[in-house]
Amino acid sequence: MTFTIIMFGLVAAAAEIAGGSLLLMRRQWPRSVQEYLLALGAGFILALVFLELVPESFRAVGGEAPLFMLMGYALLHFFEHTIVGHLHFGEETHTDVMVSRVASLSTFAGLFIHAFFDGFAISVGMEFNFTLGLLIFFAVLLHKIPEGLTIASVMIAAERKRQTAFLASLAIGVATMLGILSVFILSAVSGQVVGIAFAFSAGASTYVGASDLIPEINHSKNRVIPLLVFGGMLLFWAGKALLAPAGVR
Ligand SMILES: [Zn+2]
Ligand SMILES: [Zn+2]
């Protein structure tokens, strides 16, 4: 199982690095593609949160679940939008706020923590219930290319070298793997911790859907994009139906 989880983690990390590389290879990244992926990713992850992660968290830790979910949400809010001045998904176009190198470093730190919990959610999900973990993997995968693109474009907007931008997306990929591996350590300490970590990552996933992805979609001038959120929810439903024989309730 450990090996399988690591392989899925590597795919997610590779998508991250691919997102950064795509941005660096093309002068003009098609904005619509990035928005389609963010919208599908948002719908998918929010359906996953409400239909699976929240009820499963209650099954795992009972009445304590809401506290751990809130902690997961709050932790990402703290690291992405409390101590970090400027972080949003999609290509960085605000060169005015990225003039200071500190700004791009703090955005990097915020995305690093975010990506760590992407990996954490995949790993803890798969340990908890493998087929459910697969759905978490898809939810993360859908926004990984835009995420890699985000960090690479932040570095470019801060007038850093292309090589630095590539290394930054690589490092965010590594953060995802660290999240994957940290769950192995946690579960070795105590099996009970996995349930708590699961509820915690349900809250973190809520943050990713509702506070990282949805606001970007709401900014879009293309009105098809908000509709695609419902497409993401349908995609989740289809994915769940497909995996049903494998054991997701
Ligand atoms: Zn910006
Ligand atoms: Zn992410």
Short mmCIF file of N, CA and C in Angstrom, two decimals, residues 2-152:
data_model
loop_
_atom_site.label_atom_id
_atom_site.label_comp_id
_atom_site.label_asym_id
_atom_site.label_seq_id
_atom_site.Cartn_x
_atom_site.Cartn_y
_atom_site.Cartn_z
N THR A 2 1.91 1.24 0.85
CA THR A 2 2.79 2.40 0.95
C THR A 2 3.35 2.76 -0.42
N PHE A 3 3.79 1.72 -1.16
CA PHE A 3 4.36 1.95 -2.49
C PHE A 3 3.33 2.57 -3.43
N THR A 4 2.10 2.03 -3.40
CA THR A 4 1.03 2.56 -4.27
C THR A 4 0.77 4.03 -3.95
N ILE A 5 0.69 4.36 -2.66
CA ILE A 5 0.41 5.74 -2.26
C ILE A 5 1.53 6.66 -2.76
N ILE A 6 2.78 6.19 -2.64
CA ILE A 6 3.91 6.99 -3.11
C ILE A 6 3.80 7.23 -4.62
N MET A 7 3.38 6.19 -5.38
CA MET A 7 3.24 6.34 -6.84
C MET A 7 2.19 7.41 -7.17
N PHE A 8 1.05 7.38 -6.47
CA PHE A 8 0.02 8.40 -6.72
C PHE A 8 0.54 9.79 -6.34
N GLY A 9 1.30 9.86 -5.26
CA GLY A 9 1.90 11.13 -4.86
C GLY A 9 2.83 11.66 -5.94
N LEU A 10 3.60 10.75 -6.53
CA LEU A 10 4.54 11.17 -7.58
C LEU A 10 3.80 11.71 -8.80
N VAL A 11 2.64 11.10 -9.13
CA VAL A 11 1.84 11.59 -10.26
C VAL A 11 1.36 13.02 -9.98
N ALA A 12 0.87 13.24 -8.74
CA ALA A 12 0.40 14.59 -8.37
C ALA A 12 1.55 15.59 -8.42
N ALA A 13 2.72 15.19 -7.90
CA ALA A 13 3.88 16.09 -7.92
C ALA A 13 4.32 16.36 -9.36
N ALA A 14 4.23 15.34 -10.22
CA ALA A 14 4.63 15.52 -11.63
C ALA A 14 3.70 16.51 -12.33
N ALA A 15 2.39 16.46 -11.99
CA ALA A 15 1.43 17.39 -12.59
C ALA A 15 1.77 18.82 -12.18
N GLU A 16 2.23 18.96 -10.95
CA GLU A 16 2.64 20.27 -10.43
C GLU A 16 3.80 20.82 -11.27
N ILE A 17 4.81 19.98 -11.45
CA ILE A 17 6.01 20.39 -12.18
C ILE A 17 5.66 20.63 -13.65
N ALA A 18 4.73 19.81 -14.19
CA ALA A 18 4.29 20.00 -15.58
C ALA A 18 3.63 21.37 -15.74
N GLY A 19 2.81 21.76 -14.74
CA GLY A 19 2.15 23.07 -14.79
C GLY A 19 3.16 24.19 -14.86
N GLY A 20 4.21 24.10 -14.01
CA GLY A 20 5.26 25.12 -14.02
C GLY A 20 6.01 25.12 -15.34
N SER A 21 6.32 23.93 -15.86
CA SER A 21 7.09 23.83 -17.11
C SER A 21 6.29 24.36 -18.29
N LEU A 22 4.97 24.06 -18.30
CA LEU A 22 4.12 24.54 -19.41
C LEU A 22 4.14 26.06 -19.49
N LEU A 23 4.07 26.68 -18.31
CA LEU A 23 4.09 28.14 -18.30
C LEU A 23 5.41 28.67 -18.84
N LEU A 24 6.50 27.99 -18.45
CA LEU A 24 7.82 28.47 -18.86
C LEU A 24 8.09 28.22 -20.34
N MET A 25 7.44 27.18 -20.91
CA MET A 25 7.65 26.87 -22.32
C MET A 25 6.87 27.78 -23.25
N ARG A 26 5.71 28.22 -22.78
CA ARG A 26 4.85 29.04 -23.63
C ARG A 26 4.88 30.48 -23.17
N ARG A 27 4.97 31.36 -24.12
CA ARG A 27 4.94 32.78 -23.77
C ARG A 27 3.52 33.16 -23.32
N GLN A 28 2.54 32.65 -24.06
CA GLN A 28 1.14 32.94 -23.74
C GLN A 28 0.44 31.67 -23.29
N TRP A 29 0.14 31.57 -22.03
CA TRP A 29 -0.60 30.42 -21.54
C TRP A 29 -2.10 30.68 -21.75
N PRO A 30 -2.83 29.74 -22.41
CA PRO A 30 -4.26 29.99 -22.62
C PRO A 30 -5.01 30.05 -21.29
N ARG A 31 -5.46 31.24 -20.95
CA ARG A 31 -6.11 31.49 -19.68
C ARG A 31 -7.34 30.62 -19.47
N SER A 32 -8.05 30.35 -20.60
CA SER A 32 -9.29 29.59 -20.47
C SER A 32 -9.02 28.18 -19.93
N VAL A 33 -7.93 27.54 -20.38
CA VAL A 33 -7.64 26.16 -19.94
C VAL A 33 -7.44 26.13 -18.43
N GLN A 34 -6.69 27.11 -17.94
CA GLN A 34 -6.42 27.19 -16.50
C GLN A 34 -7.74 27.38 -15.73
N GLU A 35 -8.64 28.20 -16.28
CA GLU A 35 -9.92 28.44 -15.61
C GLU A 35 -10.82 27.20 -15.65
N TYR A 36 -10.79 26.47 -16.77
CA TYR A 36 -11.59 25.23 -16.85
C TYR A 36 -11.15 24.26 -15.76
N LEU A 37 -9.83 24.11 -15.62
CA LEU A 37 -9.30 23.16 -14.64
C LEU A 37 -9.64 23.58 -13.22
N LEU A 38 -9.54 24.89 -12.94
CA LEU A 38 -9.85 25.38 -11.59
C LEU A 38 -11.33 25.17 -11.27
N ALA A 39 -12.21 25.41 -12.26
CA ALA A 39 -13.65 25.27 -12.04
C ALA A 39 -14.03 23.80 -11.83
N LEU A 40 -13.51 22.92 -12.67
CA LEU A 40 -13.80 21.49 -12.51
C LEU A 40 -13.26 21.00 -11.17
N GLY A 41 -12.05 21.46 -10.84
CA GLY A 41 -11.41 21.06 -9.58
C GLY A 41 -12.22 21.53 -8.38
N ALA A 42 -12.76 22.75 -8.45
CA ALA A 42 -13.55 23.30 -7.34
C ALA A 42 -14.82 22.49 -7.14
N GLY A 43 -15.55 22.22 -8.21
CA GLY A 43 -16.81 21.45 -8.11
C GLY A 43 -16.54 20.06 -7.57
N PHE A 44 -15.48 19.45 -8.09
CA PHE A 44 -15.14 18.08 -7.69
C PHE A 44 -14.81 18.02 -6.20
N ILE A 45 -13.95 18.92 -5.75
CA ILE A 45 -13.48 18.83 -4.37
C ILE A 45 -14.60 19.20 -3.39
N LEU A 46 -15.48 20.15 -3.76
CA LEU A 46 -16.57 20.52 -2.84
C LEU A 46 -17.60 19.39 -2.73
N ALA A 47 -17.88 18.71 -3.85
CA ALA A 47 -18.78 17.55 -3.79
C ALA A 47 -18.16 16.47 -2.92
N LEU A 48 -16.86 16.27 -3.09
CA LEU A 48 -16.13 15.28 -2.29
C LEU A 48 -16.21 15.60 -0.80
N VAL A 49 -16.01 16.88 -0.45
CA VAL A 49 -16.04 17.30 0.95
C VAL A 49 -17.41 17.00 1.57
N PHE A 50 -18.47 17.49 0.90
CA PHE A 50 -19.79 17.39 1.53
C PHE A 50 -20.36 15.98 1.50
N LEU A 51 -20.08 15.25 0.41
CA LEU A 51 -20.71 13.93 0.27
C LEU A 51 -19.91 12.80 0.91
N GLU A 52 -18.59 12.98 1.02
CA GLU A 52 -17.76 11.89 1.56
C GLU A 52 -16.92 12.28 2.77
N LEU A 53 -16.14 13.35 2.63
CA LEU A 53 -15.15 13.64 3.68
C LEU A 53 -15.79 14.01 5.02
N VAL A 54 -16.86 14.84 4.97
CA VAL A 54 -17.51 15.23 6.23
C VAL A 54 -18.18 14.03 6.89
N PRO A 55 -19.07 13.29 6.18
CA PRO A 55 -19.67 12.12 6.85
C PRO A 55 -18.63 11.09 7.31
N GLU A 56 -17.58 10.87 6.51
CA GLU A 56 -16.56 9.88 6.90
C GLU A 56 -15.76 10.35 8.13
N SER A 57 -15.57 11.67 8.24
CA SER A 57 -14.86 12.20 9.41
C SER A 57 -15.65 11.91 10.68
N PHE A 58 -16.98 12.07 10.59
CA PHE A 58 -17.82 11.75 11.75
C PHE A 58 -17.72 10.28 12.10
N ARG A 59 -17.68 9.43 11.06
CA ARG A 59 -17.56 7.98 11.32
C ARG A 59 -16.23 7.67 11.98
N ALA A 60 -15.19 8.42 11.55
CA ALA A 60 -13.84 8.12 12.05
C ALA A 60 -13.62 8.60 13.48
N VAL A 61 -14.04 9.84 13.79
CA VAL A 61 -13.72 10.37 15.12
C VAL A 61 -14.95 10.83 15.90
N GLY A 62 -16.15 10.60 15.37
CA GLY A 62 -17.37 10.93 16.08
C GLY A 62 -17.56 12.43 16.30
N GLY A 63 -18.06 12.78 17.47
CA GLY A 63 -18.45 14.16 17.77
C GLY A 63 -17.31 15.16 17.77
N GLU A 64 -16.08 14.67 17.80
CA GLU A 64 -14.92 15.57 17.80
C GLU A 64 -14.60 16.06 16.39
N ALA A 65 -15.19 15.41 15.39
CA ALA A 65 -14.84 15.69 13.98
C ALA A 65 -14.89 17.18 13.61
N PRO A 66 -15.98 17.91 13.99
CA PRO A 66 -16.06 19.32 13.55
C PRO A 66 -14.87 20.16 14.01
N LEU A 67 -14.37 19.88 15.22
CA LEU A 67 -13.24 20.65 15.74
C LEU A 67 -12.00 20.45 14.86
N PHE A 68 -11.74 19.18 14.49
CA PHE A 68 -10.56 18.90 13.65
C PHE A 68 -10.74 19.47 12.23
N MET A 69 -11.99 19.44 11.74
CA MET A 69 -12.26 20.01 10.41
C MET A 69 -12.01 21.52 10.42
N LEU A 70 -12.49 22.17 11.47
CA LEU A 70 -12.27 23.62 11.59
C LEU A 70 -10.77 23.93 11.70
N MET A 71 -10.04 23.08 12.44
CA MET A 71 -8.60 23.29 12.57
C MET A 71 -7.89 23.17 11.21
N GLY A 72 -8.33 22.21 10.39
CA GLY A 72 -7.74 22.04 9.06
C GLY A 72 -7.99 23.27 8.20
N TYR A 73 -9.23 23.75 8.26
CA TYR A 73 -9.60 24.95 7.49
C TYR A 73 -8.77 26.15 7.97
N ALA A 74 -8.72 26.31 9.30
CA ALA A 74 -8.04 27.47 9.89
C ALA A 74 -6.54 27.46 9.60
N LEU A 75 -5.94 26.27 9.62
CA LEU A 75 -4.49 26.19 9.39
C LEU A 75 -4.14 26.69 7.99
N LEU A 76 -4.91 26.26 6.98
CA LEU A 76 -4.62 26.74 5.63
C LEU A 76 -4.91 28.23 5.50
N HIS A 77 -5.97 28.68 6.17
CA HIS A 77 -6.27 30.12 6.12
C HIS A 77 -5.11 30.92 6.72
N PHE A 78 -4.55 30.40 7.81
CA PHE A 78 -3.44 31.08 8.46
C PHE A 78 -2.22 31.15 7.54
N PHE A 79 -1.86 30.00 6.96
CA PHE A 79 -0.62 29.97 6.17
C PHE A 79 -0.77 30.55 4.76
N GLU A 80 -1.99 30.54 4.20
CA GLU A 80 -2.13 31.04 2.83
C GLU A 80 -2.56 32.50 2.76
N HIS A 81 -3.39 32.93 3.71
CA HIS A 81 -3.95 34.28 3.56
C HIS A 81 -3.89 35.14 4.82
N THR A 82 -3.19 34.68 5.85
CA THR A 82 -3.05 35.54 7.03
C THR A 82 -1.63 36.09 7.09
N ILE A 83 -0.65 35.17 7.05
CA ILE A 83 0.73 35.65 7.10
C ILE A 83 1.27 35.95 5.69
N VAL A 84 0.57 35.47 4.65
CA VAL A 84 1.00 35.73 3.27
C VAL A 84 0.17 36.89 2.71
N GLY A 85 0.85 37.86 2.12
CA GLY A 85 0.15 39.04 1.66
C GLY A 85 -0.64 38.83 0.38
N HIS A 86 -0.08 38.06 -0.57
CA HIS A 86 -0.70 37.97 -1.89
C HIS A 86 -0.59 36.55 -2.43
N LEU A 87 -1.70 35.82 -2.42
CA LEU A 87 -1.68 34.46 -2.97
C LEU A 87 -3.03 34.18 -3.59
N HIS A 88 -3.02 33.82 -4.84
CA HIS A 88 -4.26 33.35 -5.48
C HIS A 88 -3.87 32.39 -6.57
N PHE A 89 -4.82 31.54 -6.94
CA PHE A 89 -4.52 30.53 -7.94
C PHE A 89 -4.61 31.11 -9.34
N GLY A 90 -3.89 30.48 -10.26
CA GLY A 90 -3.87 30.93 -11.65
C GLY A 90 -2.66 31.80 -11.91
N GLU A 91 -2.50 32.18 -13.15
CA GLU A 91 -1.31 32.92 -13.54
C GLU A 91 -1.22 34.26 -12.82
N GLU A 92 -0.02 34.58 -12.31
CA GLU A 92 0.20 35.84 -11.60
C GLU A 92 0.33 36.96 -12.61
N THR A 93 -0.61 37.90 -12.55
CA THR A 93 -0.58 39.02 -13.51
C THR A 93 -0.32 40.34 -12.80
N HIS A 94 -0.26 40.30 -11.45
CA HIS A 94 -0.07 41.55 -10.70
C HIS A 94 1.41 41.80 -10.44
N THR A 95 2.12 42.20 -11.49
CA THR A 95 3.56 42.42 -11.31
C THR A 95 3.82 43.53 -10.29
N ASP A 96 2.83 44.43 -10.13
CA ASP A 96 3.00 45.54 -9.19
C ASP A 96 3.20 45.07 -7.74
N VAL A 97 2.49 43.97 -7.36
CA VAL A 97 2.63 43.50 -5.98
C VAL A 97 3.82 42.55 -5.81
N MET A 98 4.38 42.11 -6.95
CA MET A 98 5.48 41.15 -6.87
C MET A 98 6.85 41.83 -7.02
N VAL A 99 6.85 43.16 -6.94
CA VAL A 99 8.13 43.87 -7.11
C VAL A 99 9.13 43.51 -6.01
N SER A 100 8.60 43.29 -4.80
CA SER A 100 9.54 42.91 -3.74
C SER A 100 9.72 41.40 -3.79
N ARG A 101 10.96 41.00 -3.63
CA ARG A 101 11.27 39.57 -3.69
C ARG A 101 10.67 38.84 -2.49
N VAL A 102 10.51 39.58 -1.40
CA VAL A 102 9.91 38.99 -0.19
C VAL A 102 8.48 38.54 -0.50
N ALA A 103 7.77 39.33 -1.32
CA ALA A 103 6.39 38.98 -1.67
C ALA A 103 6.34 37.63 -2.36
N SER A 104 7.25 37.39 -3.32
CA SER A 104 7.21 36.11 -4.03
C SER A 104 7.62 34.97 -3.12
N LEU A 105 8.52 35.26 -2.18
CA LEU A 105 8.94 34.21 -1.22
C LEU A 105 7.80 33.83 -0.29
N SER A 106 7.02 34.84 0.17
CA SER A 106 5.93 34.51 1.08
C SER A 106 4.83 33.76 0.34
N THR A 107 4.59 34.11 -0.95
CA THR A 107 3.61 33.35 -1.74
C THR A 107 4.08 31.91 -1.88
N PHE A 108 5.40 31.76 -2.12
CA PHE A 108 5.98 30.42 -2.24
C PHE A 108 5.73 29.62 -0.97
N ALA A 109 5.98 30.26 0.18
CA ALA A 109 5.81 29.56 1.47
C ALA A 109 4.34 29.14 1.66
N GLY A 110 3.42 30.02 1.29
CA GLY A 110 1.98 29.70 1.42
C GLY A 110 1.60 28.52 0.56
N LEU A 111 2.10 28.50 -0.70
CA LEU A 111 1.78 27.40 -1.61
C LEU A 111 2.45 26.10 -1.17
N PHE A 112 3.62 26.24 -0.53
CA PHE A 112 4.36 25.07 -0.04
C PHE A 112 3.51 24.33 1.00
N ILE A 113 2.95 25.11 1.95
CA ILE A 113 2.10 24.52 2.99
C ILE A 113 0.84 23.91 2.35
N HIS A 114 0.25 24.66 1.42
CA HIS A 114 -0.94 24.15 0.71
C HIS A 114 -0.65 22.80 0.06
N ALA A 115 0.47 22.74 -0.69
CA ALA A 115 0.82 21.52 -1.43
C ALA A 115 1.14 20.37 -0.48
N PHE A 116 1.74 20.71 0.67
CA PHE A 116 2.01 19.69 1.69
C PHE A 116 0.69 19.02 2.07
N PHE A 117 -0.36 19.83 2.29
CA PHE A 117 -1.64 19.26 2.72
C PHE A 117 -2.40 18.60 1.57
N ASP A 118 -2.08 18.94 0.32
CA ASP A 118 -2.61 18.16 -0.82
C ASP A 118 -2.12 16.72 -0.71
N GLY A 119 -0.81 16.58 -0.52
CA GLY A 119 -0.21 15.24 -0.41
C GLY A 119 -0.71 14.53 0.84
N PHE A 120 -0.81 15.27 1.92
CA PHE A 120 -1.30 14.75 3.19
C PHE A 120 -2.71 14.16 3.02
N ALA A 121 -3.58 14.92 2.32
CA ALA A 121 -4.97 14.48 2.13
C ALA A 121 -5.04 13.20 1.29
N ILE A 122 -4.21 13.12 0.24
CA ILE A 122 -4.19 11.91 -0.60
C ILE A 122 -3.76 10.71 0.24
N SER A 123 -2.67 10.90 0.98
CA SER A 123 -2.07 9.81 1.74
C SER A 123 -2.99 9.33 2.87
N VAL A 124 -3.53 10.27 3.62
CA VAL A 124 -4.37 9.89 4.75
C VAL A 124 -5.68 9.27 4.23
N GLY A 125 -6.18 9.80 3.10
CA GLY A 125 -7.39 9.26 2.49
C GLY A 125 -7.18 7.82 2.06
N MET A 126 -6.04 7.55 1.42
CA MET A 126 -5.78 6.20 0.93
C MET A 126 -5.55 5.21 2.07
N GLU A 127 -4.95 5.68 3.16
CA GLU A 127 -4.75 4.81 4.33
C GLU A 127 -6.09 4.48 4.98
N PHE A 128 -6.99 5.46 4.93
CA PHE A 128 -8.28 5.34 5.59
C PHE A 128 -9.22 4.44 4.79
N ASN A 129 -9.31 4.71 3.50
CA ASN A 129 -10.18 3.94 2.61
C ASN A 129 -9.64 4.18 1.20
N PHE A 130 -9.04 3.16 0.60
CA PHE A 130 -8.27 3.37 -0.62
C PHE A 130 -9.09 4.00 -1.75
N THR A 131 -10.31 3.53 -1.97
CA THR A 131 -11.09 4.07 -3.09
C THR A 131 -11.48 5.53 -2.83
N LEU A 132 -11.74 5.84 -1.57
CA LEU A 132 -12.02 7.24 -1.22
C LEU A 132 -10.76 8.08 -1.46
N GLY A 133 -9.61 7.52 -1.11
CA GLY A 133 -8.34 8.18 -1.36
C GLY A 133 -8.11 8.46 -2.84
N LEU A 134 -8.59 7.54 -3.69
CA LEU A 134 -8.46 7.74 -5.14
C LEU A 134 -9.24 8.98 -5.57
N LEU A 135 -10.45 9.16 -4.99
CA LEU A 135 -11.26 10.34 -5.33
C LEU A 135 -10.55 11.61 -4.85
N ILE A 136 -9.90 11.55 -3.68
CA ILE A 136 -9.15 12.71 -3.17
C ILE A 136 -7.99 13.00 -4.13
N PHE A 137 -7.34 11.93 -4.60
CA PHE A 137 -6.24 12.09 -5.56
C PHE A 137 -6.73 12.84 -6.81
N PHE A 138 -7.88 12.44 -7.37
CA PHE A 138 -8.39 13.12 -8.57
C PHE A 138 -8.73 14.58 -8.28
N ALA A 139 -9.29 14.82 -7.09
CA ALA A 139 -9.64 16.20 -6.71
C ALA A 139 -8.38 17.07 -6.70
N VAL A 140 -7.30 16.52 -6.16
CA VAL A 140 -6.05 17.26 -6.09
C VAL A 140 -5.44 17.41 -7.50
N LEU A 141 -5.48 16.30 -8.25
CA LEU A 141 -4.87 16.31 -9.58
C LEU A 141 -5.46 17.40 -10.48
N LEU A 142 -6.80 17.60 -10.36
CA LEU A 142 -7.47 18.58 -11.22
C LEU A 142 -6.91 20.00 -11.05
N HIS A 143 -6.45 20.34 -9.83
CA HIS A 143 -5.93 21.70 -9.68
C HIS A 143 -4.40 21.76 -9.60
N LYS A 144 -3.73 20.62 -9.82
CA LYS A 144 -2.27 20.62 -9.69
C LYS A 144 -1.55 21.36 -10.82
N ILE A 145 -2.05 21.23 -12.07
CA ILE A 145 -1.40 21.94 -13.18
C ILE A 145 -1.53 23.46 -12.98
N PRO A 146 -2.77 23.97 -12.68
CA PRO A 146 -2.86 25.41 -12.39
C PRO A 146 -1.99 25.83 -11.20
N GLU A 147 -1.80 24.92 -10.23
CA GLU A 147 -1.00 25.25 -9.06
C GLU A 147 0.49 25.42 -9.43
N GLY A 148 0.99 24.50 -10.28
CA GLY A 148 2.39 24.61 -10.72
C GLY A 148 2.60 25.87 -11.54
N LEU A 149 1.56 26.16 -12.35
CA LEU A 149 1.60 27.37 -13.18
C LEU A 149 1.60 28.63 -12.29
N THR A 150 0.83 28.56 -11.19
CA THR A 150 0.76 29.70 -10.27
C THR A 150 2.14 30.05 -9.73
N ILE A 151 2.84 29.04 -9.18
CA ILE A 151 4.11 29.35 -8.53
C ILE A 151 5.16 29.80 -9.56
N ALA A 152 5.16 29.16 -10.76
CA ALA A 152 6.14 29.58 -11.78
C ALA A 152 5.87 31.02 -12.21
#
